[in-house]
mmCIF file of C-alpha atoms in Angstrom:
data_model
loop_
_atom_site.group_PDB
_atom_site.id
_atom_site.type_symbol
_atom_site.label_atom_id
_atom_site.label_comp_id
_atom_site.label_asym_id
_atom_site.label_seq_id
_atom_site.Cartn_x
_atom_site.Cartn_y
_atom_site.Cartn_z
ATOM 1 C CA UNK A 124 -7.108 9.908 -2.795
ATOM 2 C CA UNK A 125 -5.946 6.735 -2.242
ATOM 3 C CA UNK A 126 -8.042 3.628 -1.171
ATOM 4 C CA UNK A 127 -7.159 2.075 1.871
ATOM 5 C CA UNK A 128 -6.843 -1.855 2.127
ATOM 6 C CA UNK A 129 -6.976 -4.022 5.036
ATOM 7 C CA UNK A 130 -5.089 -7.706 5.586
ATOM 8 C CA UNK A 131 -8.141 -9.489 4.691
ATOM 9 C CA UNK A 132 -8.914 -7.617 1.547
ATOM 10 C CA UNK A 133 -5.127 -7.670 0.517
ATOM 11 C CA UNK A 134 -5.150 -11.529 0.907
ATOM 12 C CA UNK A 135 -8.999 -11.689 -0.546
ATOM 13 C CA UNK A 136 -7.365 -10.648 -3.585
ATOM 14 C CA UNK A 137 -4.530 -12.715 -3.354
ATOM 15 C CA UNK A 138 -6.800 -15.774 -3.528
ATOM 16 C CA UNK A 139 -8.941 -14.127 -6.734
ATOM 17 C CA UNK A 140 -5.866 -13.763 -9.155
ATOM 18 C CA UNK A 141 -4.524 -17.471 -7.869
ATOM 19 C CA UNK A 142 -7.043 -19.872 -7.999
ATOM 20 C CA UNK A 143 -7.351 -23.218 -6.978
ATOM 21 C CA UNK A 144 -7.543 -24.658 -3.163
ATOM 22 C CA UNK A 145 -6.291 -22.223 -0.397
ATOM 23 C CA UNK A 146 -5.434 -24.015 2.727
ATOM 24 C CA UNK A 147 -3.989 -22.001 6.348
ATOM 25 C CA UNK A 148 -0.220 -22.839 4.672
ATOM 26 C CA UNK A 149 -0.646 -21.192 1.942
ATOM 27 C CA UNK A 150 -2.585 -18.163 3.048
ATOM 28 C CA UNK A 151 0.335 -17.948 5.777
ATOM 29 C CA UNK A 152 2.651 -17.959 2.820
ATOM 30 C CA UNK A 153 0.691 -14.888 0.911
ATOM 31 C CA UNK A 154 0.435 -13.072 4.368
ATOM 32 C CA UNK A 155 4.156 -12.975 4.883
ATOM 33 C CA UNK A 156 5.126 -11.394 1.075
ATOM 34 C CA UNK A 157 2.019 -8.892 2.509
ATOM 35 C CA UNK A 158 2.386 -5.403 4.178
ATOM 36 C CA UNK A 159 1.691 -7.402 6.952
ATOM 37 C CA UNK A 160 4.353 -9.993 7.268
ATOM 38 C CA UNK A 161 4.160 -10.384 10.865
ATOM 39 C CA UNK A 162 0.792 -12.523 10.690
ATOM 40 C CA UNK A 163 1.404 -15.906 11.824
ATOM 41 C CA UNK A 164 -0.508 -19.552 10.746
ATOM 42 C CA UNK A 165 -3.472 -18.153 13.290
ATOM 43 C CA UNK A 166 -3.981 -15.290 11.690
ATOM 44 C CA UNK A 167 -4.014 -16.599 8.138
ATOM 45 C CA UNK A 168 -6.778 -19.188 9.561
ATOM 46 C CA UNK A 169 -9.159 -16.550 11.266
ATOM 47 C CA UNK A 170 -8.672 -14.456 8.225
ATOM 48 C CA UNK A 171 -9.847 -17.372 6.193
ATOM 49 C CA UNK A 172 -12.485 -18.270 8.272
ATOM 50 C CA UNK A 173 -13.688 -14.797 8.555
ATOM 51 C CA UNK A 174 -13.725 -13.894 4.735
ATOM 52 C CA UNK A 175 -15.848 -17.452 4.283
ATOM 53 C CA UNK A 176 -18.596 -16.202 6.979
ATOM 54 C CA UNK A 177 -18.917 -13.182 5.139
ATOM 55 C CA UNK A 178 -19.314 -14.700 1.672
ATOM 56 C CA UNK A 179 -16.521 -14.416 -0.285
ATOM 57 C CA UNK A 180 -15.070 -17.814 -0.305
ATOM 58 C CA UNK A 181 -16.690 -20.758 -0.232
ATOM 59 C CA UNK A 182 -15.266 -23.715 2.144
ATOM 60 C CA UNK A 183 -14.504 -27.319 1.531
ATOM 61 C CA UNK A 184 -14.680 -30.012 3.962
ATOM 62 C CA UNK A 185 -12.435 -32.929 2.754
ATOM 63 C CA UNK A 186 -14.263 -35.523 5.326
ATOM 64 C CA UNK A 187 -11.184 -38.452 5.011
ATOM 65 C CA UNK A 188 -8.473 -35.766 5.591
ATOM 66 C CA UNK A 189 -10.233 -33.558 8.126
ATOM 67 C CA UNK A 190 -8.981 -31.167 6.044
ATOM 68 C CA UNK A 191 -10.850 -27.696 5.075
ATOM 69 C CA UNK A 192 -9.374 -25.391 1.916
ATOM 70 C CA UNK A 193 -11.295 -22.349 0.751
ATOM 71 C CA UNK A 194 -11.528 -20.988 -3.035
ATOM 72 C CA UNK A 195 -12.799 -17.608 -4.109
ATOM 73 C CA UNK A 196 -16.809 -17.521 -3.839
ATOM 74 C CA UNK A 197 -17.334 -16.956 -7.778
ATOM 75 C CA UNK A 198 -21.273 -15.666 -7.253
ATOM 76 C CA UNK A 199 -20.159 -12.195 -7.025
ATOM 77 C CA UNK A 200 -17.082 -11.480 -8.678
ATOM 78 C CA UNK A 201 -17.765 -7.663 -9.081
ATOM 79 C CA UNK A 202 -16.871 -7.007 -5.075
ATOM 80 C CA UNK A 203 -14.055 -5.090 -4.398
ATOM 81 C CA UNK A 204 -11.601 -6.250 -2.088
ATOM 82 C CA UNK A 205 -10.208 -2.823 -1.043
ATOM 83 C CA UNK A 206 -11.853 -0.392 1.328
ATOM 84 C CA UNK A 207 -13.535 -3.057 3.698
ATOM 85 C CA UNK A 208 -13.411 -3.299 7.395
ATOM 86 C CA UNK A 209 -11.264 -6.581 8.847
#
């Protein structure tokens, strides 16, 4: 049978096999090469936000820029991605 995966989990693991910063640009970017090209800039940001409440990214507040980026929360690698409500 074959595992089921929602937006955020597809874009979760998006951002764990590219590191570095992830900003709303570049999430919206991922999200449109996704099964769900559709999702717009607000989407990538709540789907962003939400995976960072949850625990799997951490955030960064750049306090000069007002700018916030999110990498891949590397305190518990061994979580899979697939199979997860949105």
């Amino acid at each position: 049978m074959s595992e089921l995966i929602t937006r955020r989990g597809w874009l979760l693991s998006e951002i764990r096999r590219s590191p570095g910063p992830w900003m709303t640009l570049r999430a919206e970017a991922a999200l449109r090469r996704s099964p769900w090209p559709a999702s717009g800039r607000n989407t990538a940001r709540k789907d962003l936000r939400a995976l960072a409440a949850r625990g799997e990214l951490t955030v960064w507040n750049d306090h000069a820029t007002g700018r916030r980026s999110y990498t891949a929360n590397t305190t518990d690698s061994t979580k899979s991605a697939f199979g997860r409500a949105a």
